Coordinates of N, CA and C in Angstrom, one line a residue:
X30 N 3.8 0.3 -24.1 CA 2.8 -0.6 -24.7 C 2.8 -0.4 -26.2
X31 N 3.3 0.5 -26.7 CA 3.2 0.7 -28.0 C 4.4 0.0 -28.8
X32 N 5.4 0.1 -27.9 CA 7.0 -0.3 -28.4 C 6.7 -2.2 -28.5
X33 N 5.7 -2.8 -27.7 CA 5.7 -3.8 -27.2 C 4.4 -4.1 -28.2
X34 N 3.8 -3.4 -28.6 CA 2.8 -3.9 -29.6 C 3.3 -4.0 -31.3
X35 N 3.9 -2.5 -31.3 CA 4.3 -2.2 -33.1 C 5.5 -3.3 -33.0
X36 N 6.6 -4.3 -32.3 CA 7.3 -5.1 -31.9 C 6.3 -6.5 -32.5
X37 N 5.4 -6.6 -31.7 CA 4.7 -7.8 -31.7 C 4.0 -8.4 -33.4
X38 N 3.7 -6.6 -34.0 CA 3.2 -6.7 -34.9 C 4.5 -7.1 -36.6
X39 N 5.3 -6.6 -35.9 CA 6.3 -7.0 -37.3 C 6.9 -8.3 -36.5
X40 N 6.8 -9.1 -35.8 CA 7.4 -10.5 -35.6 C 7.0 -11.4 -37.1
X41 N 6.0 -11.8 -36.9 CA 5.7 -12.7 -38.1 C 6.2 -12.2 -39.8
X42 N 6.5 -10.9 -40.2 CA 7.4 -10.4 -41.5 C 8.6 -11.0 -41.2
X43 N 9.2 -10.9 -40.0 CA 10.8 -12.0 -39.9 C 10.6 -13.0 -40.7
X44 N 11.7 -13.3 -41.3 CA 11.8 -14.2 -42.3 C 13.3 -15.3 -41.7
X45 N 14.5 -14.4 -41.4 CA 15.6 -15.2 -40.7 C 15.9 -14.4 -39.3
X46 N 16.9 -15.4 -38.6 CA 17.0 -14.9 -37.0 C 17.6 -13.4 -36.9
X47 N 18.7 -12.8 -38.0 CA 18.7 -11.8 -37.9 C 17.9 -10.8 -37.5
X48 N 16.8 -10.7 -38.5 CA 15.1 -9.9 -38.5 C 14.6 -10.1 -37.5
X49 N 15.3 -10.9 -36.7 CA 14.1 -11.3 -35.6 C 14.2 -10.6 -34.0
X50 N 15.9 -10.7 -34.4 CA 16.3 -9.7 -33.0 C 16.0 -8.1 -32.6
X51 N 15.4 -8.0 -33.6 CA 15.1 -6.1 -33.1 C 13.4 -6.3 -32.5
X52 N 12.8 -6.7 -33.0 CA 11.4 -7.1 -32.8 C 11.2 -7.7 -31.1
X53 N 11.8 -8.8 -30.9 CA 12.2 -9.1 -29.6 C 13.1 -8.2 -28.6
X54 N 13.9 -7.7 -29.4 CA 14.5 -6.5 -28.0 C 13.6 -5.6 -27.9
X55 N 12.3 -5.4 -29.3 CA 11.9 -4.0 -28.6 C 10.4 -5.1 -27.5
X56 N 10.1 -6.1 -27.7 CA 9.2 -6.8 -27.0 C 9.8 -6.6 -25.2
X57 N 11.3 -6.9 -25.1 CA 11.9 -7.5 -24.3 C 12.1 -6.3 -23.0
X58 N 12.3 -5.2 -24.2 CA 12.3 -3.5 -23.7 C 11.2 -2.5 -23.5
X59 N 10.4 -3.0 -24.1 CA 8.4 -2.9 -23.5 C 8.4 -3.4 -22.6
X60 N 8.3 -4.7 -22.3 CA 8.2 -4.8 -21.2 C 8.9 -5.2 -20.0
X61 N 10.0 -4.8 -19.8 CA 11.0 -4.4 -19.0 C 10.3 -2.6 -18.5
X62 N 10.1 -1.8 -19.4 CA 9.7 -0.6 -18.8 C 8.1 -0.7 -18.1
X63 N 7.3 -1.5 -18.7 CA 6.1 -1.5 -18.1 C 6.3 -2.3 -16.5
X64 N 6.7 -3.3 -16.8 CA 6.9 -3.9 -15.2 C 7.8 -3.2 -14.2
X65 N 9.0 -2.3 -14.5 CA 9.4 -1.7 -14.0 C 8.4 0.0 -13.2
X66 N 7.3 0.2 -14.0 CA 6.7 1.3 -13.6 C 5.6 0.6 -12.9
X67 N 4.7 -0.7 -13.1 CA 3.7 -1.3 -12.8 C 4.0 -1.2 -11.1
X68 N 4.5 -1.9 -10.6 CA 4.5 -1.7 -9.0 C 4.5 -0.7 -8.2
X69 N 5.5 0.4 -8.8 CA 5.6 1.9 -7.5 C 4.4 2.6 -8.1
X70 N 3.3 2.6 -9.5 CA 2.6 3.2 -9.8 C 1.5 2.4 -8.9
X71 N 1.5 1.1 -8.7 CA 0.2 0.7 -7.8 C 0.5 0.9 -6.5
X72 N 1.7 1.1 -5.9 CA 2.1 1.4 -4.7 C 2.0 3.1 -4.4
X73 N 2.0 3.8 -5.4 CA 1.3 4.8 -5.4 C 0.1 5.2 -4.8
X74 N -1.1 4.5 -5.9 CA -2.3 4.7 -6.1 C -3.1 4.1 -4.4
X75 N -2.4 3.2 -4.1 CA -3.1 2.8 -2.9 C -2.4 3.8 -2.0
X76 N -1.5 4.5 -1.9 CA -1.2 5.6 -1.1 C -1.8 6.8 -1.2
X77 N -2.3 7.6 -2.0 CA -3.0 8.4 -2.3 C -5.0 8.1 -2.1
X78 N -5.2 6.7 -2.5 CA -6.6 6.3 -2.5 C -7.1 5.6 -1.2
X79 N -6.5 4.7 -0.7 CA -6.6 4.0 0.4 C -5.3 3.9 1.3
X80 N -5.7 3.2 2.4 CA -5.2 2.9 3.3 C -3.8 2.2 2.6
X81 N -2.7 2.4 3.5 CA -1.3 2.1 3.1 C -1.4 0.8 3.1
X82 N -1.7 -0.4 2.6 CA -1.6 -1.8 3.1 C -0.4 -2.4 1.7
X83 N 0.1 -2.3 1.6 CA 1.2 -2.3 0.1 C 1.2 -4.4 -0.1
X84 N 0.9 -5.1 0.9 CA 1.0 -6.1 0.9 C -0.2 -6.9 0.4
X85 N -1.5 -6.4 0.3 CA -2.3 -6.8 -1.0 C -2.0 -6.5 -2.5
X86 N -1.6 -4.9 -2.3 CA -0.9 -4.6 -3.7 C -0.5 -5.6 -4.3
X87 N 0.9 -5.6 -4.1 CA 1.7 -6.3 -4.6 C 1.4 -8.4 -4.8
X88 N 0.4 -8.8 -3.7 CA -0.2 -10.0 -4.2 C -0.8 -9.5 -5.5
X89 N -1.9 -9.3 -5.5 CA -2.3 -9.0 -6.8 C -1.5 -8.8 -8.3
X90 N -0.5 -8.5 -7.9 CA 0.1 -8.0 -8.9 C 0.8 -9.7 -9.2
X91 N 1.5 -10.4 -8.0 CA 2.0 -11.6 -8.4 C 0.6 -12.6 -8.6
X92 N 0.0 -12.6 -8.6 CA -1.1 -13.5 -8.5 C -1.6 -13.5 -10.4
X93 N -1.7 -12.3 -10.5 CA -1.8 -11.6 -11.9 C -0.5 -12.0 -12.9
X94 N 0.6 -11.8 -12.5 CA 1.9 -12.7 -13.5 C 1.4 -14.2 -13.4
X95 N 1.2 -14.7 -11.6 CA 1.0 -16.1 -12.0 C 0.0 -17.1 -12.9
X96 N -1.3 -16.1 -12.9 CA -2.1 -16.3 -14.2 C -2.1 -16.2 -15.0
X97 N -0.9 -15.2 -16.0 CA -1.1 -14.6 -17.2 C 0.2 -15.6 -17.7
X98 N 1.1 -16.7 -16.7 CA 2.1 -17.5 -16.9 C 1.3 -18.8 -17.1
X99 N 0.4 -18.8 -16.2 CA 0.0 -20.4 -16.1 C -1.3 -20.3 -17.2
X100 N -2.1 -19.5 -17.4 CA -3.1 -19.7 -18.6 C -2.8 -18.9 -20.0
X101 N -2.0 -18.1 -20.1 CA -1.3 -17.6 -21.4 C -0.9 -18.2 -22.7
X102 N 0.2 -19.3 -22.4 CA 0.5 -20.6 -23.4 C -0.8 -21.5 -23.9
X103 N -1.6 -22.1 -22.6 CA -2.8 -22.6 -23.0 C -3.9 -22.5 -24.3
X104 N -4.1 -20.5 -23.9 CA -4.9 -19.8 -24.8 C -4.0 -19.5 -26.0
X105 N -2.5 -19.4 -25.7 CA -2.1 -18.4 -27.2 C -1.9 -20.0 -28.0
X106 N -1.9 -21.1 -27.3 CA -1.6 -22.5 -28.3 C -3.1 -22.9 -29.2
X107 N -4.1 -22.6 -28.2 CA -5.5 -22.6 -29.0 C -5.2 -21.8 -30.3
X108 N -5.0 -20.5 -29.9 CA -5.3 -19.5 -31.2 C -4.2 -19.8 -31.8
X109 N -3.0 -20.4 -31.8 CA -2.5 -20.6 -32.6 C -2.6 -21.5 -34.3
X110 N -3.4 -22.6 -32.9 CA -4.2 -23.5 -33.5 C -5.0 -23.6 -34.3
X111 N -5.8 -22.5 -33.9 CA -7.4 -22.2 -34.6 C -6.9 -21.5 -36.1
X112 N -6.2 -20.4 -35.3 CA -5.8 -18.7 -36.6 C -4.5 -18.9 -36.8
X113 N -3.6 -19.1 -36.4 CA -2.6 -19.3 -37.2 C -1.4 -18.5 -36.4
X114 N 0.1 -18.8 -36.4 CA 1.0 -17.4 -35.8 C 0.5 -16.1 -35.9
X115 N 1.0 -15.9 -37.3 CA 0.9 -14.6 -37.6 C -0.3 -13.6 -36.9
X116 N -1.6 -14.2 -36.8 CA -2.6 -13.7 -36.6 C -2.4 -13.1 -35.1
X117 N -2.0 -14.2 -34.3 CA -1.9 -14.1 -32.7 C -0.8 -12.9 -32.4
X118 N 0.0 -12.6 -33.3 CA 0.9 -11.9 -33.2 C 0.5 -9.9 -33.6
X119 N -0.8 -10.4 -34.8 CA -0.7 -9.1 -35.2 C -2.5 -8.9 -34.1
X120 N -2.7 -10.2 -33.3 CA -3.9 -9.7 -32.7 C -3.6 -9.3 -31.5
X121 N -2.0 -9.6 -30.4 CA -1.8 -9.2 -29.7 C -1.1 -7.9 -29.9
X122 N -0.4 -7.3 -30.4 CA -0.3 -6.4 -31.3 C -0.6 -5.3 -31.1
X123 N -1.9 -5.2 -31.6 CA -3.1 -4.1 -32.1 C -3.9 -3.9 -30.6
X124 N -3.9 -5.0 -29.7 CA -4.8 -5.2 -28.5 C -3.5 -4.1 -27.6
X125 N -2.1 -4.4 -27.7 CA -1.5 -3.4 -26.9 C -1.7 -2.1 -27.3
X126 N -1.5 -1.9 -28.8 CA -1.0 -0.5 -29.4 C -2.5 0.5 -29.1
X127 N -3.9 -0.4 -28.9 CA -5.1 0.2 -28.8 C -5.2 1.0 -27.2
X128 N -4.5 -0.5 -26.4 CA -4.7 -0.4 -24.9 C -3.7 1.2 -24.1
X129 N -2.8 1.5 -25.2 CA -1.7 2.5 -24.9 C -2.4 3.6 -24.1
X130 N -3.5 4.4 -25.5 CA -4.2 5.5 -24.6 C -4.8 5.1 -23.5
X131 N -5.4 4.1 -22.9 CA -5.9 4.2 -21.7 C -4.8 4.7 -20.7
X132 N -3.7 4.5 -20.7 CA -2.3 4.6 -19.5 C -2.2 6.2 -19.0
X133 N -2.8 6.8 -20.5 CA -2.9 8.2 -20.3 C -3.4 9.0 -19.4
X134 N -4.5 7.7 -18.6 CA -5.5 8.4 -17.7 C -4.7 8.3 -16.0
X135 N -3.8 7.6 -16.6 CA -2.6 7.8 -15.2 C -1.3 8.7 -15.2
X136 N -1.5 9.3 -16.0 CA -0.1 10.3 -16.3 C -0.8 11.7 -15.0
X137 N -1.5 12.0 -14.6 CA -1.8 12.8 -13.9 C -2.0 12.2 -12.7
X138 N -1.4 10.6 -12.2 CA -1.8 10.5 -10.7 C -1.1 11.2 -10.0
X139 N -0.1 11.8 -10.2 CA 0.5 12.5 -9.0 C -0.3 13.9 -8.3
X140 N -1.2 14.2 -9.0 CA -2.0 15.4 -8.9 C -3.4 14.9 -8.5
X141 N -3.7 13.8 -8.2 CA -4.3 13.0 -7.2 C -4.7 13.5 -5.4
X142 N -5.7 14.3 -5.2 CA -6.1 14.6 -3.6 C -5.9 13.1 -3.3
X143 N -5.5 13.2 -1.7 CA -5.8 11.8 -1.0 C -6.9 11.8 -0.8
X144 N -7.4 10.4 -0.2 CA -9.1 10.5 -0.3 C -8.9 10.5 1.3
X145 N -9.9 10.7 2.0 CA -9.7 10.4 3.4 C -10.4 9.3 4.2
X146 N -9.5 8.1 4.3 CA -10.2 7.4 5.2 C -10.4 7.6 6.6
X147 N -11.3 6.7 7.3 CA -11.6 7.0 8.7 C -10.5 6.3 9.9
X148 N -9.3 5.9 9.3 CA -8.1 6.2 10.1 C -7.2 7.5 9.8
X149 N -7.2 7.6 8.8 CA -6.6 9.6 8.3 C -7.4 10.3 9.4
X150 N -8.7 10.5 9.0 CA -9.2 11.4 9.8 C -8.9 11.4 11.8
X151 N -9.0 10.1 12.0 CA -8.7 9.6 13.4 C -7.5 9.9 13.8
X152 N -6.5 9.7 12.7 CA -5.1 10.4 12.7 C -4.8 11.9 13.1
X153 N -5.7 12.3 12.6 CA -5.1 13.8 12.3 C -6.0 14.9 12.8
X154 N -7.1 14.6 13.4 CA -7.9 15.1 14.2 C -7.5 15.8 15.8
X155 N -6.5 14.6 16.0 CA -5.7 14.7 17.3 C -6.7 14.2 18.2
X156 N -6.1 14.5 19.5 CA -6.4 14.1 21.2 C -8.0 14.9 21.5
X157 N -8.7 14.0 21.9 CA -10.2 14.6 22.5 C -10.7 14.1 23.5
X158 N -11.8 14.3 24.4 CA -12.5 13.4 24.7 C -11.6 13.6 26.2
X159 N -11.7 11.9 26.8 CA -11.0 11.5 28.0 C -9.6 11.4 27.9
X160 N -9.0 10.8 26.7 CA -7.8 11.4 26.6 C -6.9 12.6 27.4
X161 N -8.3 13.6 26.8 CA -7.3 15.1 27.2 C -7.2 15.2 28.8
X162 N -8.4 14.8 29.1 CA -9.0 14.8 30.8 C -7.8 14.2 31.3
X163 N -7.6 13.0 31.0 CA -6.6 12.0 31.9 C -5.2 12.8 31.7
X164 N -4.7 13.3 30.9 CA -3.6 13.7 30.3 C -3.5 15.0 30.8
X165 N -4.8 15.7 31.2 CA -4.6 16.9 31.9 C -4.8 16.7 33.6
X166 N -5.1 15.4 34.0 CA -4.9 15.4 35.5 C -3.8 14.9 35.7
X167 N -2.9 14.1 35.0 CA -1.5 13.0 35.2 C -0.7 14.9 35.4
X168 N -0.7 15.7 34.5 CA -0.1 16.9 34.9 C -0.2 17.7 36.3
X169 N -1.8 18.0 36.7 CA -1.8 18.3 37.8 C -1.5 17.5 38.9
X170 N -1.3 16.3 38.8 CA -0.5 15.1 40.3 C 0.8 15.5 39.8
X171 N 1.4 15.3 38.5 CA 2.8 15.9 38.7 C 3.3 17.3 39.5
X172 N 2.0 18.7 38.9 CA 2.8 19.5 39.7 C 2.5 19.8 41.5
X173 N 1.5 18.5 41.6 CA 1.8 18.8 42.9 C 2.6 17.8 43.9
X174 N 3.3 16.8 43.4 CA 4.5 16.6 43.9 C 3.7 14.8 43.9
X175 N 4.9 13.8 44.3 CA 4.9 12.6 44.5 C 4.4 12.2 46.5
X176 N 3.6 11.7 46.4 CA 2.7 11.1 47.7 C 4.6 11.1 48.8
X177 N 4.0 10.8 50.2 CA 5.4 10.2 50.9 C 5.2 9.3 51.3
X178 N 4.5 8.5 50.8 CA 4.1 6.7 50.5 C 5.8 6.9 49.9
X179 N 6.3 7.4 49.0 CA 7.6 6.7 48.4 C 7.2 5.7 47.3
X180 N 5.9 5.7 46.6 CA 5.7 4.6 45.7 C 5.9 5.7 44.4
X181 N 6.5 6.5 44.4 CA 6.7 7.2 42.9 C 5.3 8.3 41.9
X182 N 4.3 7.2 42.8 CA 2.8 7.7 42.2 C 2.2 9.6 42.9
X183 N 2.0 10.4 41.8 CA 1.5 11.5 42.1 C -0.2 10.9 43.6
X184 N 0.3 12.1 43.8 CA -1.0 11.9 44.8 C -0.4 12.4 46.3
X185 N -1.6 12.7 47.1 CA -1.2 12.9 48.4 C -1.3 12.1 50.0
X186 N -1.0 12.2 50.7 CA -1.1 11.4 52.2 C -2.5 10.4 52.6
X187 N -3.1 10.9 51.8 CA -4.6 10.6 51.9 C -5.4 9.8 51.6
X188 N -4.3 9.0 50.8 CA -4.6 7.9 49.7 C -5.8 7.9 48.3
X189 N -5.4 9.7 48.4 CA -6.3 9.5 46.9 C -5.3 10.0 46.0
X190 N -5.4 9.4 44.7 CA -4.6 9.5 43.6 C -4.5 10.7 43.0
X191 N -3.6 10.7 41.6 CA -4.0 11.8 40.7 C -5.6 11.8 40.1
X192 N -6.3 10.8 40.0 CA -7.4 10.8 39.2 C -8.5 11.1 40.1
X193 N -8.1 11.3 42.0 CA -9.3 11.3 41.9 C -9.9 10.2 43.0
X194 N -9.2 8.9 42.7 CA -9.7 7.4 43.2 C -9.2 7.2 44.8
X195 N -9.7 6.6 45.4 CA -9.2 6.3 46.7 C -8.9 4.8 46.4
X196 N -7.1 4.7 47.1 CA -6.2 3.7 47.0 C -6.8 3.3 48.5
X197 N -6.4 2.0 48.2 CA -7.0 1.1 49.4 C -4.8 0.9 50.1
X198 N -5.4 1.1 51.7 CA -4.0 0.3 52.1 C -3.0 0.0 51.7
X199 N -3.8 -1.1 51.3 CA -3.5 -2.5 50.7 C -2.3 -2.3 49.3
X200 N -3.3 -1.4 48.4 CA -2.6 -1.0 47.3 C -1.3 -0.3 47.6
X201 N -1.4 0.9 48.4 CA -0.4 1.4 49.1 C 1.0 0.6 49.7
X202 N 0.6 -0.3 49.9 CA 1.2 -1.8 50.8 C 2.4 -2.2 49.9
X203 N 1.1 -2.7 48.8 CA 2.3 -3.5 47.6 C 3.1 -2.5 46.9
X204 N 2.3 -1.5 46.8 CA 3.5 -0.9 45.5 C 4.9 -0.4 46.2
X205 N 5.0 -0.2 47.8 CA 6.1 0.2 48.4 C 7.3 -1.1 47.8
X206 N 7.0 -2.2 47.1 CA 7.3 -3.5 47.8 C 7.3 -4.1 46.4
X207 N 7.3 -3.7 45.4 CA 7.0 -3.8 44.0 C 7.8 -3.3 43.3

């Protein structure tokens, strides 16, 4: 931001196209490094702060070029109008070279706790509840062997299942047949 401001700020001293090309490469090279960090830093921040959704991110971010494309000329042709080149030059300028230290306050996201949302936690809490129950009776019909119905299903002669349930006939019927 600073390369792309103290840039902005000697444009209007150019006097011929020579003078003019360093000013612009360092404009062109500000912001080639800021766009270049702008995305994986917000693709970042939503990884560490919220939920992974990277596909708002990055709207935002194009939504924000497409505004700052489509109302930018509008505004900088007013002020041009009003104050003059030079002015718009040394007032965008001063507005980056000021804006620089704020960026500061992101040099430390990496040292950023996640925050925990209530899918993290749901995540990483693990198996509870009925879960474990069902998951711990599908084991005990495994180790006691498969019905001789022949339908593959844990359970015994009796027509009651792993869980518990009494299979009707019926059910017995189709799944030989299924």
């Amino acid at each position: 931001m600073v390369i792309i401001g103290a840039s902005s700020c000697t444009v209007p001293a150019c006097k011929n196209f020579e003078q003019l090309i360093a000013p612009l490469c360092g404009i062109c090279f500000g912001i080639a490094l800021v766009d270049t960090a702008l995305l994986p830093t917000l693709a970042f921040l939503v990884d560490v702060r919220y939920v992974s959704v990277y596909g708002s991110v990055y709207a935002i971010a194009d939504i924000s070029y497409c505004v700052a494309y489509a109302l930018g000329p509008i505004a900088a042709g007013q002020i041009v109008h009003n104050l003059g080149f030079a002015q718009l030059n040394l007032g965008m300028g001063l507005a980056n070279v000021l804006y620089a230290p704020a960026l500061l306050l992101l040099r430390n996201v990496c040292q950023m706790k996640p925050s925990f949302s209530e899918r993290n936690i749901l995540l990483e809490d693990g198996h509870k509840g009925l879960y474990d129950t069902i998951t711990m009776e599908e084991r005990k019909g495994r180790s006691q062997g498969c019905s001789s119905a022949g339908n593959g299903k844990p359970g015994d002669e009796s027509g009651m299942d792993a869980f518990g349930e009494v299979r009707s006939h019926s059910e017995e019927y189709e799944s030989d047949y299924n």
